[in-house]
mmCIF file of C-alpha atoms in Angstrom:
data_model
loop_
_atom_site.group_PDB
_atom_site.id
_atom_site.type_symbol
_atom_site.label_atom_id
_atom_site.label_comp_id
_atom_site.label_asym_id
_atom_site.label_seq_id
_atom_site.Cartn_x
_atom_site.Cartn_y
_atom_site.Cartn_z
ATOM 1 C CA UNK H 1 -3.304 -25.001 -7.557
ATOM 2 C CA UNK H 2 -5.154 -24.801 -4.265
ATOM 3 C CA UNK H 3 -4.314 -27.703 -1.985
ATOM 4 C CA UNK H 4 -5.693 -28.971 1.307
ATOM 5 C CA UNK H 5 -2.933 -30.779 3.192
ATOM 6 C CA UNK H 6 -3.983 -33.256 5.876
ATOM 7 C CA UNK H 7 -0.963 -33.789 8.094
ATOM 8 C CA UNK H 8 0.674 -33.543 11.477
ATOM 9 C CA UNK H 9 2.694 -30.449 12.363
ATOM 10 C CA UNK H 10 6.376 -31.377 11.978
ATOM 11 C CA UNK H 11 7.764 -27.854 11.696
ATOM 12 C CA UNK H 12 9.888 -28.254 14.837
ATOM 13 C CA UNK H 13 10.601 -31.964 14.485
ATOM 14 C CA UNK H 14 14.336 -32.705 14.714
ATOM 15 C CA UNK H 15 14.468 -35.786 12.485
ATOM 16 C CA UNK H 16 12.414 -37.230 9.641
ATOM 17 C CA UNK H 17 12.818 -33.899 7.853
ATOM 18 C CA UNK H 18 11.144 -35.185 4.707
ATOM 19 C CA UNK H 19 7.689 -34.666 6.231
ATOM 20 C CA UNK H 20 8.187 -30.907 6.454
ATOM 21 C CA UNK H 21 10.404 -30.636 3.367
ATOM 22 C CA UNK H 22 7.560 -31.844 1.164
ATOM 23 C CA UNK H 23 5.212 -29.307 2.751
ATOM 24 C CA UNK H 24 7.673 -26.448 2.279
ATOM 25 C CA UNK H 25 8.259 -27.343 -1.376
ATOM 26 C CA UNK H 26 4.518 -27.485 -2.087
ATOM 27 C CA UNK H 27 3.939 -24.135 -0.395
ATOM 28 C CA UNK H 28 6.532 -22.490 -2.638
ATOM 29 C CA UNK H 29 4.474 -23.249 -5.754
ATOM 30 C CA UNK H 30 0.877 -23.582 -4.602
ATOM 31 C CA UNK H 31 -1.689 -22.131 -2.209
ATOM 32 C CA UNK H 32 -1.915 -24.599 0.668
ATOM 33 C CA UNK H 33 -4.234 -24.941 3.649
ATOM 34 C CA UNK H 34 -2.784 -27.099 6.418
ATOM 35 C CA UNK H 35 -5.000 -29.032 8.819
ATOM 36 C CA UNK H 36 -4.119 -31.628 11.418
ATOM 37 C CA UNK H 37 -2.695 -32.361 14.825
ATOM 38 C CA UNK H 38 -0.399 -29.600 16.045
ATOM 39 C CA UNK H 39 -2.092 -26.772 14.129
ATOM 40 C CA UNK H 40 -4.345 -24.189 15.773
ATOM 41 C CA UNK H 41 -7.311 -25.093 13.543
ATOM 42 C CA UNK H 42 -7.235 -28.769 14.521
ATOM 43 C CA UNK H 43 -10.227 -30.431 16.150
ATOM 44 C CA UNK H 44 -10.230 -34.227 16.247
ATOM 45 C CA UNK H 45 -14.047 -34.260 16.103
ATOM 46 C CA UNK H 46 -14.148 -32.293 12.863
ATOM 47 C CA UNK H 47 -15.439 -34.025 9.729
ATOM 48 C CA UNK H 48 -13.900 -33.691 6.287
ATOM 49 C CA UNK H 49 -16.577 -31.381 4.862
ATOM 50 C CA UNK H 50 -15.987 -28.992 7.761
ATOM 51 C CA UNK H 51 -12.270 -29.015 6.999
ATOM 52 C CA UNK H 52 -13.002 -28.393 3.304
ATOM 53 C CA UNK H 53 -15.171 -25.445 4.297
ATOM 54 C CA UNK H 54 -12.363 -23.927 6.384
ATOM 55 C CA UNK H 55 -9.890 -24.419 3.560
ATOM 56 C CA UNK H 56 -12.229 -22.917 0.953
ATOM 57 C CA UNK H 57 -12.830 -19.805 3.064
ATOM 58 C CA UNK H 58 -9.084 -19.381 3.450
ATOM 59 C CA UNK H 59 -7.686 -20.028 -0.047
ATOM 60 C CA UNK H 60 -10.646 -20.675 -2.362
ATOM 61 C CA UNK H 61 -12.034 -23.762 -4.074
ATOM 62 C CA UNK H 62 -9.819 -26.790 -3.363
ATOM 63 C CA UNK H 63 -8.297 -28.615 -6.357
ATOM 64 C CA UNK H 64 -6.705 -31.532 -4.506
ATOM 65 C CA UNK H 65 -6.681 -33.052 -1.047
ATOM 66 C CA UNK H 66 -3.199 -34.264 -0.052
ATOM 67 C CA UNK H 67 -2.895 -36.853 2.713
ATOM 68 C CA UNK H 68 0.726 -36.181 3.657
ATOM 69 C CA UNK H 69 3.284 -38.660 4.998
ATOM 70 C CA UNK H 70 2.981 -37.387 8.586
ATOM 71 C CA UNK H 71 -0.760 -38.153 8.581
ATOM 72 C CA UNK H 72 0.079 -41.812 9.165
ATOM 73 C CA UNK H 73 2.067 -40.868 12.278
ATOM 74 C CA UNK H 74 -1.062 -39.788 14.164
ATOM 75 C CA UNK H 75 -1.527 -43.227 15.695
ATOM 76 C CA UNK H 76 0.089 -46.641 15.544
ATOM 77 C CA UNK H 77 -2.937 -48.905 15.893
ATOM 78 C CA UNK H 78 -2.925 -52.192 14.011
ATOM 79 C CA UNK H 79 -5.897 -50.999 11.946
ATOM 80 C CA UNK H 80 -4.666 -47.990 9.995
ATOM 81 C CA UNK H 81 -7.103 -45.105 10.469
ATOM 82 C CA UNK H 82 -5.250 -41.960 11.599
ATOM 83 C CA UNK H 83 -8.311 -39.725 12.038
ATOM 84 C CA UNK H 84 -11.507 -41.783 12.477
ATOM 85 C CA UNK H 85 -13.745 -38.713 12.154
ATOM 86 C CA UNK H 86 -12.345 -37.960 8.686
ATOM 87 C CA UNK H 87 -14.171 -39.995 6.027
ATOM 88 C CA UNK H 88 -12.616 -39.147 2.689
ATOM 89 C CA UNK H 89 -15.363 -40.978 0.788
ATOM 90 C CA UNK H 90 -17.624 -38.016 1.451
ATOM 91 C CA UNK H 91 -15.815 -35.627 -0.890
ATOM 92 C CA UNK H 92 -15.699 -35.367 -4.700
ATOM 93 C CA UNK H 93 -12.222 -33.887 -4.929
ATOM 94 C CA UNK H 94 -9.158 -35.790 -6.192
ATOM 95 C CA UNK H 95 -7.247 -37.263 -3.241
ATOM 96 C CA UNK H 96 -3.488 -37.847 -3.124
ATOM 97 C CA UNK H 97 -1.950 -40.189 -0.537
ATOM 98 C CA UNK H 98 1.736 -40.081 0.491
ATOM 99 C CA UNK H 99 2.593 -43.596 1.575
ATOM 100 C CA UNK H 100 5.009 -43.632 4.534
ATOM 101 C CA UNK H 101 6.995 -46.442 6.149
ATOM 102 C CA UNK H 102 5.927 -49.021 3.591
ATOM 103 C CA UNK H 103 7.421 -51.740 5.783
ATOM 104 C CA UNK H 104 4.792 -51.174 8.484
ATOM 105 C CA UNK H 105 1.045 -51.919 8.217
ATOM 106 C CA UNK H 106 1.180 -52.044 4.420
ATOM 107 C CA UNK H 107 -1.904 -54.218 4.010
ATOM 108 C CA UNK H 108 -3.872 -52.040 6.408
ATOM 109 C CA UNK H 109 -2.803 -48.948 4.463
ATOM 110 C CA UNK H 110 -3.845 -50.561 1.191
ATOM 111 C CA UNK H 111 -7.279 -51.212 2.682
ATOM 112 C CA UNK H 112 -7.536 -47.635 3.924
ATOM 113 C CA UNK H 113 -6.562 -46.251 0.512
ATOM 114 C CA UNK H 114 -9.077 -48.461 -1.267
ATOM 115 C CA UNK H 115 -11.855 -47.707 1.215
ATOM 116 C CA UNK H 116 -11.322 -43.947 0.961
ATOM 117 C CA UNK H 117 -11.173 -44.014 -2.859
ATOM 118 C CA UNK H 118 -7.744 -42.422 -3.106
ATOM 119 C CA UNK H 119 -7.004 -41.265 -6.669
ATOM 120 C CA UNK H 120 -3.206 -41.272 -6.552
ATOM 121 C CA UNK H 121 -0.678 -43.020 -4.294
ATOM 122 C CA UNK H 122 2.881 -41.691 -3.936
ATOM 123 C CA UNK H 123 5.659 -43.947 -2.676
ATOM 124 C CA UNK H 124 9.445 -43.863 -2.376
ATOM 125 C CA UNK H 125 9.366 -47.558 -3.343
ATOM 126 C CA UNK H 126 8.651 -48.456 -6.939
ATOM 127 C CA UNK H 127 8.162 -52.165 -6.224
ATOM 128 C CA UNK H 128 4.933 -51.664 -4.215
ATOM 129 C CA UNK H 129 3.110 -50.395 -7.303
ATOM 130 C CA UNK H 130 1.454 -53.775 -7.877
ATOM 131 C CA UNK H 131 -0.346 -53.452 -4.532
ATOM 132 C CA UNK H 132 -2.198 -50.409 -5.901
ATOM 133 C CA UNK H 133 -3.490 -51.699 -9.232
ATOM 134 C CA UNK H 134 -6.896 -50.235 -8.358
ATOM 135 C CA UNK H 135 -5.738 -46.605 -8.486
ATOM 136 C CA UNK H 136 -3.056 -44.322 -9.939
ATOM 137 C CA UNK H 137 0.511 -44.623 -8.639
ATOM 138 C CA UNK H 138 3.721 -42.623 -8.905
ATOM 139 C CA UNK H 139 7.196 -43.426 -7.603
ATOM 140 C CA UNK H 140 8.820 -40.313 -6.101
ATOM 141 C CA UNK H 141 11.988 -41.079 -4.122
ATOM 142 C CA UNK H 142 13.213 -39.147 -1.129
ATOM 143 C CA UNK H 143 15.175 -35.982 -1.867
ATOM 144 C CA UNK H 144 16.914 -33.152 -0.017
ATOM 145 C CA UNK H 145 16.008 -29.581 0.904
ATOM 146 C CA UNK H 146 18.592 -27.065 -0.278
ATOM 147 C CA UNK H 147 17.132 -24.502 2.150
ATOM 148 C CA UNK H 148 18.231 -26.586 5.148
ATOM 149 C CA UNK H 149 21.884 -26.742 4.082
ATOM 150 C CA UNK H 150 22.446 -23.662 1.917
ATOM 151 C CA UNK H 151 24.956 -22.056 4.307
ATOM 152 C CA UNK H 152 27.046 -25.249 4.309
ATOM 153 C CA UNK H 153 27.216 -25.472 0.519
ATOM 154 C CA UNK H 154 29.121 -22.207 0.227
ATOM 155 C CA UNK H 155 31.836 -23.324 2.673
ATOM 156 C CA UNK H 156 34.743 -25.700 2.309
ATOM 157 C CA UNK H 157 34.331 -28.950 4.223
ATOM 158 C CA UNK H 158 36.360 -29.160 7.428
ATOM 159 C CA UNK H 159 36.590 -32.888 8.122
ATOM 160 C CA UNK H 160 36.764 -34.242 11.675
ATOM 161 C CA UNK H 161 36.103 -37.946 11.104
ATOM 162 C CA UNK H 162 37.320 -40.507 8.590
ATOM 163 C CA UNK H 163 34.158 -42.592 8.908
ATOM 164 C CA UNK H 164 30.826 -42.303 10.704
ATOM 165 C CA UNK H 165 27.420 -43.815 11.234
ATOM 166 C CA UNK H 166 24.391 -42.615 13.202
ATOM 167 C CA UNK H 167 20.956 -44.180 13.434
ATOM 168 C CA UNK H 168 19.239 -47.491 14.050
ATOM 169 C CA UNK H 169 20.715 -50.876 13.153
ATOM 170 C CA UNK H 170 17.281 -52.086 11.942
ATOM 171 C CA UNK H 171 18.445 -55.639 12.636
ATOM 172 C CA UNK H 172 14.940 -57.026 12.140
ATOM 173 C CA UNK H 173 14.938 -55.764 8.544
ATOM 174 C CA UNK H 174 18.605 -55.945 7.450
ATOM 175 C CA UNK H 175 21.935 -57.197 8.731
ATOM 176 C CA UNK H 176 24.484 -54.991 6.930
ATOM 177 C CA UNK H 177 24.825 -52.414 9.709
ATOM 178 C CA UNK H 178 25.083 -55.045 12.421
ATOM 179 C CA UNK H 179 27.776 -56.972 10.542
ATOM 180 C CA UNK H 180 29.910 -53.879 10.043
ATOM 181 C CA UNK H 181 29.511 -52.962 13.699
ATOM 182 C CA UNK H 182 30.779 -56.400 14.709
ATOM 183 C CA UNK H 183 33.786 -55.876 12.453
ATOM 184 C CA UNK H 184 34.939 -52.423 13.564
ATOM 185 C CA UNK H 185 33.348 -51.314 16.865
ATOM 186 C CA UNK H 186 35.163 -52.338 20.074
ATOM 187 C CA UNK H 187 33.132 -54.357 22.586
ATOM 188 C CA UNK H 188 29.915 -53.967 20.584
ATOM 189 C CA UNK H 189 29.302 -50.476 21.984
ATOM 190 C CA UNK H 190 26.259 -48.424 20.918
ATOM 191 C CA UNK H 191 28.428 -45.319 20.971
ATOM 192 C CA UNK H 192 32.068 -45.063 20.008
ATOM 193 C CA UNK H 193 34.178 -42.024 19.181
ATOM 194 C CA UNK H 194 37.873 -42.552 18.688
ATOM 195 C CA UNK H 195 40.454 -44.383 16.607
ATOM 196 C CA UNK H 196 40.292 -47.864 15.168
ATOM 197 C CA UNK H 197 43.357 -49.564 13.743
ATOM 198 C CA UNK H 198 43.772 -51.789 10.725
ATOM 199 C CA UNK H 199 47.175 -53.060 9.721
ATOM 200 C CA UNK H 200 49.486 -50.086 10.245
ATOM 201 C CA UNK H 201 46.835 -47.362 9.926
ATOM 202 C CA UNK H 202 44.464 -45.576 12.281
ATOM 203 C CA UNK H 203 41.067 -44.166 11.391
ATOM 204 C CA UNK H 204 39.058 -41.668 13.429
ATOM 205 C CA UNK H 205 35.422 -42.690 13.563
ATOM 206 C CA UNK H 206 32.108 -41.688 15.108
ATOM 207 C CA UNK H 207 29.447 -44.360 15.704
ATOM 208 C CA UNK H 208 26.170 -43.548 17.491
ATOM 209 C CA UNK H 209 23.066 -45.724 17.512
ATOM 210 C CA UNK H 210 19.565 -44.716 18.503
ATOM 211 C CA UNK H 211 19.327 -44.480 22.275
ATOM 212 C CA UNK H 212 22.975 -43.660 22.927
ATOM 213 C CA UNK H 213 23.269 -40.679 25.280
ATOM 214 C CA UNK H 214 25.895 -38.644 27.074
ATOM 215 C CA UNK H 215 26.097 -40.174 30.551
ATOM 216 C CA UNK H 216 26.411 -36.777 32.247
ATOM 217 C CA UNK H 217 23.973 -34.597 30.307
ATOM 218 C CA UNK H 218 21.648 -37.390 29.127
ATOM 219 C CA UNK H 219 21.584 -35.707 25.744
ATOM 220 C CA UNK H 220 21.464 -37.825 22.615
ATOM 221 C CA UNK H 221 24.755 -38.647 20.919
ATOM 222 C CA UNK H 222 22.979 -38.310 17.581
ATOM 223 C CA UNK H 223 23.150 -34.749 16.223
ATOM 224 C CA UNK H 224 19.859 -33.212 15.092
ATOM 225 C CA UNK H 225 18.594 -30.128 13.290
ATOM 226 C CA UNK H 226 21.264 -28.047 11.583
ATOM 227 C CA UNK H 227 23.938 -29.778 13.704
ATOM 228 C CA UNK H 228 23.057 -33.020 11.947
ATOM 229 C CA UNK H 229 23.759 -31.613 8.483
ATOM 230 C CA UNK H 230 26.930 -29.905 9.661
ATOM 231 C CA UNK H 231 28.053 -33.217 11.157
ATOM 232 C CA UNK H 232 27.568 -34.979 7.814
ATOM 233 C CA UNK H 233 29.746 -32.360 6.131
ATOM 234 C CA UNK H 234 32.514 -33.108 8.676
ATOM 235 C CA UNK H 235 32.726 -36.806 7.802
ATOM 236 C CA UNK H 236 34.942 -37.942 4.946
ATOM 237 C CA UNK H 237 32.925 -41.143 4.585
ATOM 238 C CA UNK H 238 29.657 -42.421 6.002
ATOM 239 C CA UNK H 239 27.948 -45.808 6.104
ATOM 240 C CA UNK H 240 24.967 -45.707 3.761
ATOM 241 C CA UNK H 241 22.738 -48.757 3.432
ATOM 242 C CA UNK H 242 19.264 -49.214 2.094
ATOM 243 C CA UNK H 243 16.571 -49.342 4.742
ATOM 244 C CA UNK H 244 13.778 -51.858 5.194
ATOM 245 C CA UNK H 245 12.316 -53.203 1.902
ATOM 246 C CA UNK H 246 15.225 -51.646 0.000
ATOM 247 C CA UNK H 247 14.194 -48.044 0.600
ATOM 248 C CA UNK H 248 16.808 -45.488 -0.489
ATOM 249 C CA UNK H 249 16.617 -43.158 2.519
ATOM 250 C CA UNK H 250 17.284 -39.439 2.749
ATOM 251 C CA UNK H 251 20.822 -40.108 4.042
ATOM 252 C CA UNK H 252 22.075 -41.024 0.556
ATOM 253 C CA UNK H 253 20.985 -37.691 -0.889
ATOM 254 C CA UNK H 254 22.259 -35.696 2.087
ATOM 255 C CA UNK H 255 25.719 -37.265 1.953
ATOM 256 C CA UNK H 256 26.015 -36.757 -1.794
ATOM 257 C CA UNK H 257 25.134 -33.085 -1.459
ATOM 258 C CA UNK H 258 27.251 -32.312 1.590
ATOM 259 C CA UNK H 259 30.572 -33.776 0.484
ATOM 260 C CA UNK H 260 30.734 -37.070 2.380
ATOM 261 C CA UNK H 261 31.486 -40.240 0.402
ATOM 262 C CA UNK H 262 28.839 -42.940 0.949
ATOM 263 C CA UNK H 263 30.378 -46.321 1.754
ATOM 264 C CA UNK H 264 27.753 -48.784 0.596
ATOM 265 C CA UNK H 265 27.521 -52.555 1.190
ATOM 266 C CA UNK H 266 27.025 -54.678 -1.934
ATOM 267 C CA UNK H 267 23.319 -55.267 -2.415
ATOM 268 C CA UNK H 268 22.299 -57.481 -5.307
ATOM 269 C CA UNK H 269 18.623 -56.798 -4.549
ATOM 270 C CA UNK H 270 18.793 -53.073 -5.357
ATOM 271 C CA UNK H 271 15.758 -51.925 -7.322
ATOM 272 C CA UNK H 272 16.042 -50.023 -10.602
ATOM 273 C CA UNK H 273 16.210 -46.604 -8.962
ATOM 274 C CA UNK H 274 18.829 -47.800 -6.499
ATOM 275 C CA UNK H 275 21.030 -49.039 -9.332
ATOM 276 C CA UNK H 276 20.791 -45.702 -11.144
ATOM 277 C CA UNK H 277 21.788 -43.753 -8.017
ATOM 278 C CA UNK H 278 24.270 -46.104 -6.340
ATOM 279 C CA UNK H 279 27.190 -46.599 -8.728
ATOM 280 C CA UNK H 280 30.550 -47.850 -7.541
ATOM 281 C CA UNK H 281 33.349 -45.282 -7.935
ATOM 282 C CA UNK H 282 30.853 -42.859 -9.515
ATOM 283 C CA UNK H 283 28.599 -41.787 -6.632
ATOM 284 C CA UNK H 284 29.880 -43.982 -3.797
ATOM 285 C CA UNK H 285 32.324 -46.763 -2.947
ATOM 286 C CA UNK H 286 30.956 -50.265 -2.600
ATOM 287 C CA UNK H 287 32.323 -52.894 -0.244
ATOM 288 C CA UNK H 288 31.414 -56.517 0.339
ATOM 289 C CA UNK H 289 31.865 -59.976 -1.088
ATOM 290 C CA UNK H 290 31.570 -58.882 -4.738
ATOM 291 C CA UNK H 291 33.877 -55.857 -4.630
ATOM 292 C CA UNK H 292 36.378 -55.063 -1.875
ATOM 293 C CA UNK H 293 36.690 -55.152 1.898
ATOM 294 C CA UNK H 294 35.398 -52.326 4.076
ATOM 295 C CA UNK H 295 38.929 -51.198 4.902
ATOM 296 C CA UNK H 296 39.917 -51.212 1.230
ATOM 297 C CA UNK H 297 36.902 -49.032 0.439
ATOM 298 C CA UNK H 298 37.745 -46.686 3.296
ATOM 299 C CA UNK H 299 41.359 -46.397 2.165
ATOM 300 C CA UNK H 300 40.318 -45.513 -1.391
ATOM 301 C CA UNK H 301 38.076 -42.755 -0.035
ATOM 302 C CA UNK H 302 40.870 -41.325 2.091
ATOM 303 C CA UNK H 303 43.810 -41.637 -0.279
ATOM 304 C CA UNK H 304 42.702 -41.534 -3.926
ATOM 305 C CA UNK H 305 42.168 -37.771 -4.117
ATOM 306 C CA UNK H 306 41.551 -37.503 -7.866
ATOM 307 C CA UNK H 307 38.767 -40.094 -7.941
ATOM 308 C CA UNK H 308 37.200 -38.734 -4.749
ATOM 309 C CA UNK H 309 37.187 -35.165 -6.063
ATOM 310 C CA UNK H 310 35.384 -36.335 -9.199
ATOM 311 C CA UNK H 311 32.801 -38.170 -7.086
ATOM 312 C CA UNK H 312 32.216 -35.150 -4.835
ATOM 313 C CA UNK H 313 31.696 -32.767 -7.768
ATOM 314 C CA UNK H 314 29.432 -35.210 -9.616
ATOM 315 C CA UNK H 315 27.365 -35.984 -6.506
ATOM 316 C CA UNK H 316 26.678 -32.362 -5.677
ATOM 317 C CA UNK H 317 25.649 -31.553 -9.246
ATOM 318 C CA UNK H 318 23.429 -34.658 -9.446
ATOM 319 C CA UNK H 319 21.532 -33.762 -6.281
ATOM 320 C CA UNK H 320 20.994 -30.088 -7.135
ATOM 321 C CA UNK H 321 19.825 -30.884 -10.666
ATOM 322 C CA UNK H 322 17.689 -33.953 -9.979
ATOM 323 C CA UNK H 323 16.991 -34.709 -6.339
ATOM 324 C CA UNK H 324 15.562 -31.702 -4.496
ATOM 325 C CA UNK H 325 11.990 -31.559 -3.228
ATOM 326 C CA UNK H 326 11.326 -28.851 -5.793
ATOM 327 C CA UNK H 327 12.257 -31.447 -8.442
ATOM 328 C CA UNK H 328 9.820 -33.876 -6.865
ATOM 329 C CA UNK H 329 7.001 -31.307 -6.865
ATOM 330 C CA UNK H 330 7.594 -30.628 -10.567
ATOM 331 C CA UNK H 331 7.343 -34.363 -11.331
ATOM 332 C CA UNK H 332 4.177 -34.610 -9.271
ATOM 333 C CA UNK H 333 2.561 -31.641 -11.045
ATOM 334 C CA UNK H 334 2.746 -33.437 -14.392
ATOM 335 C CA UNK H 335 0.867 -36.375 -12.894
ATOM 336 C CA UNK H 336 -1.670 -34.103 -11.181
ATOM 337 C CA UNK H 337 -2.572 -32.347 -14.420
ATOM 338 C CA UNK H 338 -3.372 -35.680 -16.075
ATOM 339 C CA UNK H 339 -5.206 -36.906 -12.992
ATOM 340 C CA UNK H 340 -7.291 -33.739 -12.792
ATOM 341 C CA UNK H 341 -8.383 -34.006 -16.423
ATOM 342 C CA UNK H 342 -9.279 -37.686 -16.116
ATOM 343 C CA UNK H 343 -11.092 -37.189 -12.806
ATOM 344 C CA UNK H 344 -13.456 -34.505 -14.051
ATOM 345 C CA UNK H 345 -13.915 -36.064 -17.497
ATOM 346 C CA UNK H 346 -15.046 -39.284 -15.833
ATOM 347 C CA UNK H 347 -17.288 -37.350 -13.494
ATOM 348 C CA UNK H 348 -18.948 -35.522 -16.390
ATOM 349 C CA UNK H 349 -19.484 -38.801 -18.230
ATOM 350 C CA UNK H 350 -21.278 -40.221 -15.195
ATOM 351 C CA UNK H 351 -23.476 -37.138 -14.911
ATOM 352 C CA UNK H 352 -24.380 -37.154 -18.612
#
């Protein structure tokens, strides 16, 4: 297939890797023309038919227009319209929209999708499907890029920390991270690296929230790029919660692949996909009011070697077989073939 991708250039971005991972996976299987902020061909005054013309000259007649997840990062206005000069209603080519950050501006995005006559919406959340009853919808969860971590997969894990967490608390959307921080982090610090004690045992942990920096170098305490993935592989366990609206973030998949046991708070509101991925003592260890305490979960992960080895082997196999971006592209292709047939059949019926 020949695809026009409307997006922002995230090739050198040091977090939110999924933006670029989707692009890389699509490029492996299809001819793609990339247009948007950060690319040399970008002009904010350009209209969609001009972009189509550039793409056609480069790779041939375009089969689909993909509005990628990074497209929505172009601006943060209350009214969602990333590129005002681009009016997608002007083109008779099937249009695919990658919904991003469903917990922000959802209604505005729905309006944009309806106005621009999007033919297929892709979301990591299955429970927003009802908001798009006017068009086609497919649930494609986050995944992981094997290319980013291939050198780590061939090496034995050398663990430095018993438990870790990096990222935002997202206290306005969920309270699980905040509650655990209050339980284990001394003096409510945003950054803590050292030992914590419980009963007669000590655990070495690493905790770094967004904004925490080295006081001398002013560098972030949160590892990024390849260092981020290597860091995950050095942690025996890692806090893994759902994000806003119950999103299963990329962290789950990364931990499962890289040999770190996800410690997951009980969440009775998990959606169907979450329940198939997050299974106590099968892919992770749950803790909370319905299972066991955090310290009991941590102790199982550190001491029950037979169970943990089974989890590590199963997790790695599960990710490689089912949850790479190449897997996601394959699932999408099945939907695109049906969409393409229906789109042009309907168009021919209108003409006749």
